[in-house]
């Protein structure tokens, strides 16, 4: 996908997220979101300050402050610290600038208030959250005219120089240098729309990101230092600044120390982690309540309330009545059908799924259920490397840190099975695992590589889509896939052991799902006609979905570990864990020739077809799907790659 296409997709995602937020609450909430988009970091105090300063006459309720910070638009990045996703923030600022009621003038007013607010905080508590205050001040300055924008750019450059040269006494370690460079590069990227007249700074930020994405010693930091100290595009000619002087400094090289790790060229990436903190299911209490809900949804979409005839149509649909009853009141069946057709289109757009007379009640109930789901979202960070197959197709492999965990399920876990006994402690060495299940595009690229042992069908899947997971592949096909990549790259690729898979899925959690005590179709693809624990019914999609499409990972940075597609593991099937290895290795019987193995292997994770209990972190598939030569539309796999060793 091109950068332009990706930007367009991110903008559309931002628009949908903002529209959902406004639709859930009130039109006035959009105004608060506009004003809260300018700061880089939000606190409850700051949001309250902005609402009181600018929106007292707009009838924005005080509870909107809490609703905004706890919504999908914001993620918690620290104690009482929240941040908007970059694409959401950019979209809101763009919309605010285009709004005739606000425009650039209001944005400058917000920036001036923000500048005064953070200056006051800095004086009040000189040692409190200085990095946050510094970032907020820069975010305000770039909107306060050319001179202030240049001054902000100059200060960011100075911080970069201090960090690289080691003159910042608070940053002594390589990890500290790396973290500060990442912070400064991220701030520059956030402010880049306002820093277009500062090309040297933008280029410097790009070079910083290049350094952070490599594990090799590179001269990029020295090049960056030369650019920063020799260029006068940023720091020269600023009124009130002393003349430019040259100075000498040492450059810190950032490296990662680990066995054979440099060959993997690890990069840093950020992701969103979701935890279900509570679900309070509520049923549609009456037809009148349903009409009110639909009226709010329609108004959020077209800013018009339901007409009398539309209310009658909704009442008939909720009560499972035909249109004939409404015709008694003077409306013809054809007229009612035409009105209903337009109404279903509006509701489909508002709810993001197809709505008609027969499913309206269930769709509205799901919407009500979703509104009761409390999901805590936070930002995570991990490292990964890219295996490039050419033609825009690559495989992203996430570094999984080594550690010890308890494998299997406790006796009091709901809907557990005996094959998850006995619980036992396993120590796993670090390895890399696919960020997503293998996609159909990746499968086709590897199927075109030289054969290792057996032929591969280039297009085996039932549910077609380049970025959907490949399915209808046997265990032997998955092993061949790994062998072809190993042969092509010189690295050791294979299927994960069952212990590695569960360790990676849990990512430090001990609950049935890495989401928490239950699961929702808002975050995963499974048969949500059934529930688990305190969960609510949701969407049963009856097919695979694009990998990563729910936008949330576990704490290790892995997507789609629950549902979407069952995943092959390397191990032979065993009825329980009596005698299982405790070192994280695959549990294989005597014959270690993989292509000669018979019988069942292990499937993990559950799929679009499965009830939620089969999607638990500890669940193991025991039916005929696990026969090694079986091919079904809910079975695929992801791969692992080991550091500094070869495991077969």
Coordinates of C-alpha atoms in Angstrom, one line a residue:
X1 CA 0.0 0.0 0.0
X2 CA 1.4 3.5 -0.9
X3 CA 2.0 6.1 1.7
X4 CA -0.8 8.2 0.2
X5 CA -3.3 5.3 0.2
X6 CA -2.3 4.5 3.8
X7 CA -2.8 8.1 4.8
X8 CA -6.3 8.1 3.2
X9 CA -7.2 4.9 5.1
X10 CA -6.0 6.3 8.4
X11 CA -8.0 9.5 7.8
X12 CA -11.1 7.5 7.1
X13 CA -10.5 5.4 10.3
X14 CA -10.1 8.6 12.3
X15 CA -13.4 10.0 10.8
X16 CA -15.3 6.9 11.7
X17 CA -13.9 6.9 15.2
X18 CA -14.8 10.5 15.8
X19 CA -18.3 10.0 14.3
X20 CA -18.9 6.9 16.6
X21 CA -17.8 9.0 19.6
X22 CA -20.2 11.8 18.8
X23 CA -23.0 9.4 17.9
X24 CA -22.7 7.7 21.2
X25 CA -23.0 10.8 23.2
X26 CA -24.0 14.2 21.8
X27 CA -23.1 16.7 19.0
X28 CA -21.5 19.0 21.5
X29 CA -18.8 16.4 22.2
X30 CA -17.3 17.1 18.8
X31 CA -16.4 20.6 19.9
X32 CA -14.6 19.3 23.0
X33 CA -12.7 16.8 20.8
X34 CA -11.6 19.7 18.5
X35 CA -10.2 21.7 21.4
X36 CA -8.5 18.7 23.0
X37 CA -6.7 17.7 19.8
X38 CA -4.2 20.6 19.9
X39 CA -2.3 19.5 23.1
X40 CA 0.0 16.5 22.6
X41 CA -0.8 15.1 26.1
X42 CA -4.1 15.4 27.9
X43 CA -4.8 15.4 31.6
X44 CA -8.2 15.7 33.3
X45 CA -7.3 19.1 34.6
X46 CA -6.3 20.3 31.1
X47 CA -9.5 19.1 29.4
X48 CA -11.5 20.8 32.2
X49 CA -9.5 24.0 31.7
X50 CA -10.1 24.0 27.9
X51 CA -13.9 23.3 28.3
X52 CA -14.3 26.1 30.8
X53 CA -12.2 28.5 28.8
X54 CA -13.8 28.0 25.4
X55 CA -17.0 26.0 25.6
X56 CA -19.0 27.3 28.5
X57 CA -21.6 28.8 26.1
X58 CA -21.7 25.7 23.9
X59 CA -23.6 23.6 26.4
X60 CA -20.9 20.9 26.5
X61 CA -21.6 18.9 29.8
X62 CA -18.8 18.4 32.3
X63 CA -19.2 14.6 32.0
X64 CA -18.0 15.0 28.4
X65 CA -14.4 15.5 29.8
X66 CA -14.5 12.0 31.3
X67 CA -16.2 10.4 28.3
X68 CA -13.6 11.8 26.0
X69 CA -10.6 10.6 28.0
X70 CA -12.1 7.1 28.4
X71 CA -13.2 6.8 24.8
X72 CA -11.6 5.1 21.8
X73 CA -10.2 8.5 20.7
X74 CA -7.7 8.5 23.6
X75 CA -5.3 6.0 25.1
X76 CA -3.8 6.2 28.6
X77 CA 0.0 6.7 28.4
X78 CA 0.7 7.3 32.1
X79 CA -0.9 8.0 35.4
X80 CA -3.7 10.5 34.5
X81 CA -2.0 11.1 31.2
X82 CA -3.8 10.5 27.9
X83 CA -3.0 11.0 24.2
X84 CA -4.9 10.8 20.9
X85 CA -3.7 8.7 18.1
X86 CA -1.8 10.8 15.6
X87 CA -4.2 10.3 12.7
X88 CA -7.2 11.1 15.0
X89 CA -5.5 14.3 16.2
X90 CA -4.6 15.4 12.7
X91 CA -8.2 14.8 11.5
X92 CA -9.7 16.8 14.4
X93 CA -7.3 19.7 13.9
X94 CA -8.1 19.7 10.1
X95 CA -11.8 19.7 10.8
X96 CA -11.5 22.5 13.4
X97 CA -9.5 24.6 11.0
X98 CA -12.2 24.1 8.3
X99 CA -15.1 24.9 10.7
X100 CA -16.3 28.4 10.0
X101 CA -17.1 28.9 13.7
X102 CA -13.5 28.3 14.7
X103 CA -10.8 28.3 12.0
X104 CA -7.2 29.3 12.5
X105 CA -8.1 32.1 14.9
X106 CA -9.6 29.7 17.5
X107 CA -6.7 27.4 17.1
X108 CA -4.3 30.2 17.9
X109 CA -6.4 31.2 20.9
X110 CA -6.3 27.6 22.1
X111 CA -2.5 27.5 21.6
X112 CA -2.1 30.7 23.6
X113 CA -4.2 29.4 26.4
X114 CA -2.2 26.1 26.4
X115 CA 1.1 28.0 26.4
X116 CA 0.0 30.1 29.4
X117 CA -1.4 27.1 31.2
X118 CA 1.9 25.0 30.9
X119 CA 4.0 28.0 31.8
X120 CA 1.9 28.4 34.9
X121 CA 2.4 24.7 35.7
X122 CA 6.1 25.0 35.2
X123 CA 6.4 27.9 37.6
X124 CA 4.1 26.2 40.1
X125 CA 5.9 22.9 40.2
X126 CA 9.4 23.3 38.6
X127 CA 10.2 19.6 38.8
X128 CA 6.8 18.2 37.8
X129 CA 6.5 16.4 34.4
X130 CA 9.0 18.6 32.7
X131 CA 9.1 16.5 29.5
X132 CA 5.3 16.7 29.2
X133 CA 5.3 20.5 29.8
X134 CA 8.1 20.9 27.3
X135 CA 6.2 19.0 24.6
X136 CA 3.0 20.9 25.4
X137 CA 4.8 24.2 25.0
X138 CA 6.2 23.3 21.6
X139 CA 2.7 22.1 20.5
X140 CA 1.4 25.5 21.4
X141 CA 4.3 27.5 19.9
X142 CA 3.9 26.1 16.4
X143 CA 0.5 27.7 16.2
X144 CA 1.5 31.1 17.5
X145 CA 3.1 32.6 14.3
X146 CA 6.3 32.1 12.3
X147 CA 8.6 33.4 15.0
X148 CA 7.3 31.2 17.7
X149 CA 7.2 28.2 15.4
X150 CA 10.9 28.8 14.5
X151 CA 11.7 29.1 18.2
X152 CA 10.0 25.8 18.9
X153 CA 12.0 24.1 16.1
X154 CA 15.2 25.6 17.4
X155 CA 14.6 24.2 20.9
X156 CA 13.8 20.7 19.6
X157 CA 17.1 20.9 17.6
X158 CA 19.0 21.9 20.7
X159 CA 17.5 19.0 22.7
X160 CA 18.5 16.6 19.9
X161 CA 22.1 17.9 20.0
X162 CA 22.3 17.6 23.8
X163 CA 21.0 14.1 23.6
X164 CA 23.3 12.9 20.9
X165 CA 26.4 14.7 22.3
X166 CA 25.8 13.4 25.8
X167 CA 25.7 16.9 27.4
X168 CA 22.3 16.1 28.9
X169 CA 23.4 14.9 32.4
X170 CA 20.0 13.3 33.0
X171 CA 20.5 10.8 30.1
X172 CA 23.4 8.5 30.8
X173 CA 22.6 5.1 29.4
X174 CA 22.1 3.9 25.8
X175 CA 18.5 3.1 26.7
X176 CA 18.0 6.6 28.0
X177 CA 19.4 8.1 24.9
X178 CA 17.3 5.9 22.7
X179 CA 14.1 6.8 24.6
X180 CA 14.8 10.5 24.4
X181 CA 15.6 10.4 20.7
X182 CA 12.4 8.4 20.1
X183 CA 10.4 11.1 22.1
X184 CA 11.8 14.0 20.2
X185 CA 11.3 12.3 16.8
X186 CA 7.7 11.4 17.8
X187 CA 7.0 15.0 18.8
X188 CA 8.5 16.3 15.6
X189 CA 6.3 13.9 13.6
X190 CA 3.2 15.0 15.5
X191 CA 4.0 18.7 14.8
X192 CA 5.2 18.1 11.2
X193 CA 2.1 19.7 9.5
X194 CA 3.1 23.0 11.2
X195 CA 6.9 22.5 10.7
X196 CA 6.9 22.3 6.9
X197 CA 9.1 25.4 6.8
X198 CA 11.7 23.6 8.9
X199 CA 13.0 21.0 6.5
X200 CA 16.3 20.4 8.4
X201 CA 14.4 19.5 11.6
X202 CA 12.1 17.1 9.7
X203 CA 15.1 15.5 8.0
X204 CA 16.8 15.2 11.3
X205 CA 13.8 13.4 12.8
X206 CA 13.8 11.1 9.8
X207 CA 17.5 10.2 10.5
X208 CA 16.8 9.7 14.2
X209 CA 14.0 7.2 13.3
X210 CA 16.4 5.5 10.9
X211 CA 18.9 5.0 13.7
X212 CA 16.3 3.7 16.0
X213 CA 15.2 1.1 13.4
X214 CA 18.5 -0.5 13.1
X215 CA 20.6 -2.6 15.5
X216 CA 23.8 -2.0 13.6
X217 CA 26.3 0.7 14.3
X218 CA 25.7 3.3 11.6
X219 CA 27.2 6.8 10.9
X220 CA 23.7 8.3 10.9
X221 CA 24.1 10.0 14.2
X222 CA 27.3 11.7 13.1
X223 CA 25.6 12.7 9.9
X224 CA 22.7 14.1 11.9
X225 CA 25.1 16.0 14.2
X226 CA 26.8 17.6 11.2
X227 CA 23.4 18.6 9.8
X228 CA 22.2 20.1 13.0
X229 CA 25.4 22.1 13.8
X230 CA 26.2 23.3 10.2
X231 CA 22.7 24.2 9.0
X232 CA 21.4 27.7 9.6
X233 CA 18.0 27.1 8.2
X234 CA 16.5 26.5 11.7
X235 CA 18.6 28.3 14.3
X236 CA 19.9 31.2 12.4
X237 CA 18.4 34.7 12.2
X238 CA 16.1 34.2 15.2
X239 CA 15.6 37.6 16.9
X240 CA 17.0 37.5 20.4
X241 CA 19.3 34.5 19.8
X242 CA 23.1 34.8 20.1
X243 CA 25.3 34.2 17.0
X244 CA 25.8 30.6 16.0
X245 CA 29.0 29.0 17.4
X246 CA 30.6 25.7 16.7
X247 CA 31.6 23.2 19.4
X248 CA 32.9 19.6 19.6
X249 CA 31.1 16.7 21.1
X250 CA 31.1 12.9 21.3
X251 CA 28.5 10.8 19.4
X252 CA 26.8 8.0 21.3
X253 CA 26.3 4.8 19.2
X254 CA 23.2 2.8 20.1
X255 CA 23.5 -1.0 19.8
X256 CA 21.5 -4.0 21.0
X257 CA 23.5 -6.7 22.7
X258 CA 22.2 -10.3 22.2
X259 CA 23.4 -13.6 20.6
X260 CA 23.2 -13.2 16.9
X261 CA 20.6 -10.4 17.3
X262 CA 22.3 -7.9 15.0
X263 CA 21.4 -10.1 12.0
X264 CA 17.8 -9.4 12.6
X265 CA 17.9 -5.6 12.3
X266 CA 15.2 -5.0 15.0
X267 CA 13.1 -1.9 14.9
X268 CA 10.7 -0.4 17.4
X269 CA 7.0 -0.2 16.9
X270 CA 4.1 1.0 19.0
X271 CA 0.7 -0.7 19.3
X272 CA -2.6 -0.5 21.3
X273 CA -3.4 -3.0 24.0
X274 CA -7.0 -3.5 25.1
X275 CA -8.3 -4.9 28.4
X276 CA -11.9 -5.5 29.1
X277 CA -12.5 -4.0 32.6
X278 CA -16.3 -4.5 32.8
X279 CA -19.4 -5.5 30.9
X280 CA -22.9 -4.5 32.1
X281 CA -25.3 -6.1 29.7
X282 CA -28.7 -4.4 29.3
X283 CA -31.7 -5.6 27.2
X284 CA -33.9 -3.4 25.1
X285 CA -36.6 -2.8 27.6
X286 CA -39.4 -1.7 25.3
X287 CA -40.4 -0.8 21.8
X288 CA -40.5 2.8 22.8
X289 CA -36.9 2.5 24.1
X290 CA -35.8 1.0 20.7
X291 CA -37.5 3.9 18.8
X292 CA -35.5 6.4 20.9
X293 CA -32.3 4.6 20.2
X294 CA -32.9 4.4 16.5
X295 CA -34.0 8.1 16.5
X296 CA -30.6 9.1 18.1
X297 CA -28.7 7.0 15.6
X298 CA -30.5 8.5 12.6
X299 CA -30.1 12.0 13.9
X300 CA -26.3 11.4 14.4
X301 CA -26.1 10.4 10.7
X302 CA -28.4 12.9 8.9
X303 CA -29.3 15.4 11.6
X304 CA -33.0 14.7 11.2
X305 CA -35.3 12.9 13.7
X306 CA -37.6 10.0 12.7
X307 CA -40.8 10.9 11.0
X308 CA -44.1 9.4 12.2
X309 CA -44.1 6.8 9.5
X310 CA -40.5 5.8 10.3
X311 CA -41.4 5.4 13.9
X312 CA -44.2 3.0 12.9
X313 CA -41.8 1.0 10.7
X314 CA -39.3 0.7 13.6
X315 CA -42.1 -0.4 16.0
X316 CA -43.3 -3.1 13.5
X317 CA -39.7 -4.4 13.0
X318 CA -39.0 -4.6 16.7
X319 CA -42.4 -6.3 17.4
X320 CA -41.9 -8.7 14.5
X321 CA -45.1 -7.4 12.8
X322 CA -45.7 -7.1 9.1
X323 CA -46.3 -3.7 7.3
X324 CA -50.0 -4.7 6.8
X325 CA -50.8 -3.4 10.3
X326 CA -49.4 0.0 9.4
X327 CA -51.5 0.1 6.1
X328 CA -54.5 0.3 8.3
X329 CA -53.4 3.8 9.2
X330 CA -53.5 4.9 5.6
X331 CA -50.0 4.0 4.3
X332 CA -49.6 1.7 1.3
X333 CA -47.3 -1.3 1.5
X334 CA -45.2 0.0 -1.5
X335 CA -44.8 3.4 0.3
X336 CA -43.7 1.8 3.5
X337 CA -41.2 -0.4 1.7
X338 CA -39.6 2.6 0.0
X339 CA -39.4 4.5 3.3
X340 CA -38.0 1.5 5.1
X341 CA -35.4 0.9 2.4
X342 CA -34.0 4.4 2.9
X343 CA -34.1 4.0 6.6
X344 CA -32.2 0.7 6.6
X345 CA -29.4 2.4 4.6
X346 CA -29.1 5.2 7.1
X347 CA -28.9 2.8 10.0
X348 CA -26.4 0.6 8.2
X349 CA -24.1 3.6 7.8
X350 CA -24.6 4.6 11.4
X351 CA -23.9 1.1 12.8
X352 CA -21.3 -0.1 10.4
X353 CA -23.2 -3.3 9.5
X354 CA -26.1 -4.3 7.2
X355 CA -29.5 -3.5 8.8
X356 CA -32.9 -4.7 7.6
X357 CA -36.3 -5.4 9.1
X358 CA -35.6 -8.9 10.1
X359 CA -32.3 -8.2 12.0
X360 CA -33.0 -4.7 13.4
X361 CA -33.8 -5.9 16.9
X362 CA -30.7 -8.0 17.2
X363 CA -28.5 -5.3 15.7
X364 CA -29.8 -2.7 18.1
X365 CA -29.3 -5.1 21.0
X366 CA -25.7 -5.6 20.0
X367 CA -25.3 -1.9 19.8
X368 CA -26.7 -1.5 23.3
X369 CA -24.4 -4.3 24.5
X370 CA -21.3 -2.7 23.0
X371 CA -22.2 0.6 24.7
X372 CA -22.0 -1.3 28.0
X373 CA -18.5 -2.7 27.4
X374 CA -15.7 -0.9 29.4
X375 CA -12.4 -1.3 27.5
X376 CA -9.2 0.2 28.9
X377 CA -6.8 1.0 26.1
X378 CA -3.0 1.7 26.5
X379 CA 0.0 2.0 24.4
X380 CA 2.7 -0.7 24.2
X381 CA 6.0 -0.9 22.5
X382 CA 8.1 -3.8 21.2
X383 CA 10.7 -4.6 18.6
X384 CA 10.4 -6.5 15.4
X385 CA 12.2 -7.2 12.1
X386 CA 10.9 -7.3 8.5
X387 CA 11.4 -10.2 6.1
X388 CA 10.9 -8.6 2.7
X389 CA 9.7 -10.9 -0.1
X390 CA 9.6 -8.1 -2.7
X391 CA 6.6 -6.5 -4.6
X392 CA 5.4 -4.8 -1.4
X393 CA 5.0 -8.1 0.5
X394 CA 6.8 -8.6 3.8
X395 CA 6.6 -10.7 7.0
X396 CA 6.7 -8.8 10.3
X397 CA 8.4 -10.8 13.1
X398 CA 8.0 -9.5 16.7
X399 CA 10.6 -10.2 19.4
X400 CA 9.2 -12.1 22.2
X401 CA 11.2 -11.8 25.4
X402 CA 12.2 -14.9 27.3
X403 CA 10.5 -15.7 30.6
X404 CA 8.7 -18.2 32.8
X405 CA 4.9 -18.8 33.0
X406 CA 2.4 -21.3 34.2
X407 CA 1.0 -23.3 31.3
X408 CA -2.5 -24.7 31.3
X409 CA -5.7 -23.6 33.0
X410 CA -6.6 -23.4 36.7
X411 CA -9.4 -25.7 37.9
X412 CA -11.8 -22.8 38.4
X413 CA -11.5 -21.4 34.9
X414 CA -14.9 -21.5 33.1
X415 CA -15.5 -24.1 30.4
X416 CA -11.9 -25.5 30.7
X417 CA -11.0 -29.1 29.5
X418 CA -9.1 -31.9 31.1
X419 CA -6.4 -31.8 28.4
X420 CA -5.3 -28.4 29.9
X421 CA -4.1 -30.3 33.0
X422 CA -1.9 -30.3 34.9
X423 CA -0.7 -26.7 35.2
X424 CA 3.1 -26.6 35.1
X425 CA 5.8 -24.0 35.0
X426 CA 7.6 -23.5 31.7
X427 CA 10.7 -21.4 31.0
X428 CA 10.8 -20.0 27.4
X429 CA 13.9 -18.5 25.7
X430 CA 13.4 -15.4 23.6
X431 CA 12.3 -15.8 20.0
X432 CA 10.5 -13.9 17.3
X433 CA 6.9 -14.6 16.3
X434 CA 4.7 -13.4 13.4
X435 CA 2.9 -10.3 14.3
X436 CA -0.1 -11.7 12.4
X437 CA -1.2 -15.1 11.1
X438 CA 0.4 -15.8 7.7
X439 CA -1.7 -13.9 5.1
X440 CA -2.7 -15.1 1.6
X441 CA -0.3 -12.5 0.0
X442 CA 2.6 -13.9 2.1
X443 CA 1.6 -17.4 1.3
X444 CA 1.7 -16.8 -2.5
X445 CA 5.1 -15.1 -2.2
X446 CA 6.6 -18.1 -0.4
X447 CA 4.8 -20.6 -2.6
X448 CA 6.7 -19.1 -5.5
X449 CA 10.1 -19.9 -3.9
X450 CA 12.0 -23.1 -4.7
X451 CA 10.4 -26.2 -3.4
X452 CA 12.0 -27.8 -0.3
X453 CA 10.1 -31.0 0.1
X454 CA 6.5 -30.8 -1.3
X455 CA 4.5 -28.6 -3.6
X456 CA 2.3 -25.8 -2.4
X457 CA -1.0 -24.6 -3.8
X458 CA -0.6 -20.9 -4.3
X459 CA -4.2 -20.1 -3.6
X460 CA -5.8 -22.6 -1.2
X461 CA -8.1 -20.3 0.8
X462 CA -11.9 -20.3 0.8
X463 CA -12.2 -16.7 2.0
X464 CA -10.2 -14.7 -0.6
X465 CA -8.3 -11.6 0.3
X466 CA -4.6 -10.7 0.2
X467 CA -4.5 -9.6 3.8
X468 CA -6.8 -12.2 5.2
X469 CA -5.2 -15.2 6.8
X470 CA -4.3 -18.1 4.6
X471 CA -6.5 -21.2 5.4
X472 CA -7.2 -24.7 4.1
X473 CA -3.5 -25.5 4.6
X474 CA -2.3 -28.7 6.2
X475 CA 0.3 -29.0 8.9
X476 CA 2.7 -30.4 6.3
X477 CA 2.0 -27.4 4.1
X478 CA 2.8 -25.1 7.0
X479 CA 6.1 -27.0 7.6
X480 CA 7.0 -26.6 3.9
X481 CA 6.3 -22.9 4.1
X482 CA 8.7 -22.6 7.0
X483 CA 11.4 -24.6 5.3
X484 CA 11.1 -22.5 2.1
X485 CA 11.6 -19.3 4.1
X486 CA 14.5 -20.8 6.0
X487 CA 16.2 -21.8 2.8
X488 CA 15.5 -18.4 1.2
X489 CA 16.7 -16.3 4.2
X490 CA 19.3 -18.4 6.0
X491 CA 17.3 -18.0 9.3
X492 CA 15.7 -20.7 11.2
X493 CA 11.9 -20.5 10.7
X494 CA 9.4 -23.1 12.0
X495 CA 6.0 -23.5 13.6
X496 CA 5.8 -22.5 17.3
X497 CA 5.9 -25.0 20.0
X498 CA 2.7 -25.3 21.9
X499 CA 4.4 -23.8 25.0
X500 CA 5.8 -20.9 22.9
X501 CA 2.3 -20.2 21.5
X502 CA 0.6 -20.1 24.9
X503 CA 3.4 -18.0 26.4
X504 CA 3.2 -15.5 23.5
X505 CA -0.6 -15.4 23.6
X506 CA -0.8 -14.7 27.4
X507 CA 1.9 -12.0 27.2
X508 CA 2.1 -12.0 31.0
X509 CA -1.6 -12.5 31.7
X510 CA -3.2 -15.3 33.7
X511 CA -6.8 -14.6 32.7
X512 CA -8.7 -16.8 30.2
X513 CA -8.0 -14.2 27.4
X514 CA -5.3 -11.6 27.2
X515 CA -8.2 -9.2 27.0
X516 CA -9.2 -10.3 30.6
X517 CA -11.9 -12.5 32.0
X518 CA -14.1 -12.4 28.8
X519 CA -14.0 -11.6 25.1
X520 CA -16.1 -9.4 22.8
X521 CA -16.6 -9.4 19.0
X522 CA -15.7 -5.7 19.2
X523 CA -12.1 -7.0 19.6
X524 CA -11.9 -10.4 18.0
X525 CA -13.5 -12.6 15.3
X526 CA -15.3 -15.7 16.7
X527 CA -18.9 -17.1 17.0
X528 CA -20.2 -14.3 19.2
X529 CA -23.7 -15.8 19.1
X530 CA -22.4 -17.5 22.3
X531 CA -20.9 -15.7 25.3
X532 CA -18.2 -16.5 27.8
X533 CA -18.5 -15.5 31.5
X534 CA -20.0 -12.1 31.9
X535 CA -19.6 -11.4 28.1
X536 CA -22.4 -10.2 25.8
X537 CA -23.6 -11.5 22.4
X538 CA -22.1 -9.8 19.4
X539 CA -21.5 -10.3 15.7
X540 CA -20.9 -13.8 14.2
X541 CA -19.1 -12.9 11.0
X542 CA -19.0 -16.4 9.6
X543 CA -15.7 -15.8 7.8
X544 CA -12.2 -14.7 8.3
X545 CA -11.3 -11.0 8.7
X546 CA -8.3 -9.0 7.6
X547 CA -5.4 -9.6 10.0
X548 CA -5.0 -6.9 12.6
X549 CA -8.3 -5.3 11.6
X550 CA -9.5 -4.9 15.2
X551 CA -6.5 -2.6 15.8
X552 CA -5.5 -4.1 19.2
X553 CA -2.6 -6.4 20.1
X554 CA -1.6 -8.2 23.3
X555 CA 1.2 -6.8 25.5
X556 CA 3.9 -8.5 23.3
X557 CA 2.5 -6.8 20.2
X558 CA 0.8 -9.8 18.6
X559 CA -2.5 -9.5 16.8
X560 CA -5.4 -12.0 16.3
X561 CA -4.2 -14.4 19.0
X562 CA -7.9 -15.1 19.9
X563 CA -10.1 -16.2 17.1
X564 CA -10.0 -15.5 13.3
X565 CA -8.0 -18.6 12.5
X566 CA -6.9 -21.8 14.4
X567 CA -3.1 -22.0 14.3
X568 CA -0.9 -25.0 13.8
X569 CA 1.7 -25.8 16.4
X570 CA 4.7 -28.1 15.9
X571 CA 4.0 -30.5 18.7
X572 CA 2.4 -34.0 18.5
X573 CA -0.9 -34.2 20.3
X574 CA -0.9 -35.4 23.9
X575 CA -4.1 -35.9 25.9
X576 CA -2.7 -33.9 28.9
X577 CA 0.5 -32.3 30.1
X578 CA 1.8 -35.3 32.1
X579 CA 5.5 -35.5 31.2
X580 CA 5.5 -32.3 29.1
X581 CA 8.7 -30.5 28.5
X582 CA 9.4 -27.5 30.8
X583 CA 11.9 -25.7 28.6
X584 CA 9.5 -24.4 25.9
X585 CA 10.5 -26.9 23.3
X586 CA 8.1 -28.8 21.1
X587 CA 6.8 -32.1 22.6
X588 CA 7.6 -34.6 19.8
X589 CA 7.5 -38.4 19.9
X590 CA 10.3 -40.6 18.6
X591 CA 10.1 -39.9 14.9
X592 CA 11.6 -36.4 14.4
X593 CA 11.3 -36.4 10.6
X594 CA 8.5 -33.9 10.3
X595 CA 7.3 -35.0 6.9
X596 CA 6.9 -38.6 8.0
X597 CA 4.9 -37.7 11.1
X598 CA 1.4 -39.1 11.3
X599 CA -1.6 -38.4 13.5
X600 CA -2.7 -35.3 15.2
X601 CA -0.7 -32.1 15.9
X602 CA -2.0 -29.2 18.0
X603 CA -4.2 -26.3 17.1
X604 CA -4.4 -23.1 19.2
X605 CA -6.3 -19.9 19.4
X606 CA -9.8 -20.7 18.1
X607 CA -11.3 -19.2 14.9
X608 CA -14.2 -17.3 13.3
X609 CA -16.2 -20.6 13.6
X610 CA -15.6 -21.3 17.2
X611 CA -17.4 -20.5 20.4
X612 CA -15.5 -18.2 22.7
X613 CA -14.4 -21.0 25.1
X614 CA -12.3 -22.5 22.3
X615 CA -10.5 -19.1 21.9
X616 CA -9.1 -19.0 25.4
X617 CA -5.3 -18.8 25.9
X618 CA -5.2 -22.3 27.3
X619 CA -7.6 -24.0 24.9
X620 CA -6.4 -26.9 22.8
X621 CA -8.3 -28.3 19.8
X622 CA -8.9 -32.0 20.1
X623 CA -11.1 -32.8 17.1
X624 CA -10.4 -34.1 13.6
X625 CA -9.3 -30.6 12.5
X626 CA -6.0 -31.3 14.2
X627 CA -5.1 -34.2 11.8
X628 CA -1.9 -33.1 10.1
X629 CA -3.2 -33.7 6.6
X630 CA -6.6 -32.0 7.2
X631 CA -7.4 -28.8 5.3
X632 CA -10.4 -26.7 6.5
X633 CA -11.4 -23.0 6.2
X634 CA -10.8 -22.2 9.8
X635 CA -7.2 -23.5 10.1
X636 CA -4.0 -21.5 9.3
X637 CA -0.8 -20.7 11.2
X638 CA 1.9 -18.2 12.1
X639 CA 5.6 -18.8 12.2
X640 CA 8.5 -18.3 14.7
X641 CA 12.2 -17.6 14.2
X642 CA 14.8 -18.5 16.9
X643 CA 17.7 -16.3 17.9
X644 CA 21.2 -17.8 17.6
X645 CA 20.0 -21.5 17.4
X646 CA 18.2 -23.9 15.1
X647 CA 15.2 -25.8 16.4
X648 CA 13.5 -28.4 14.4

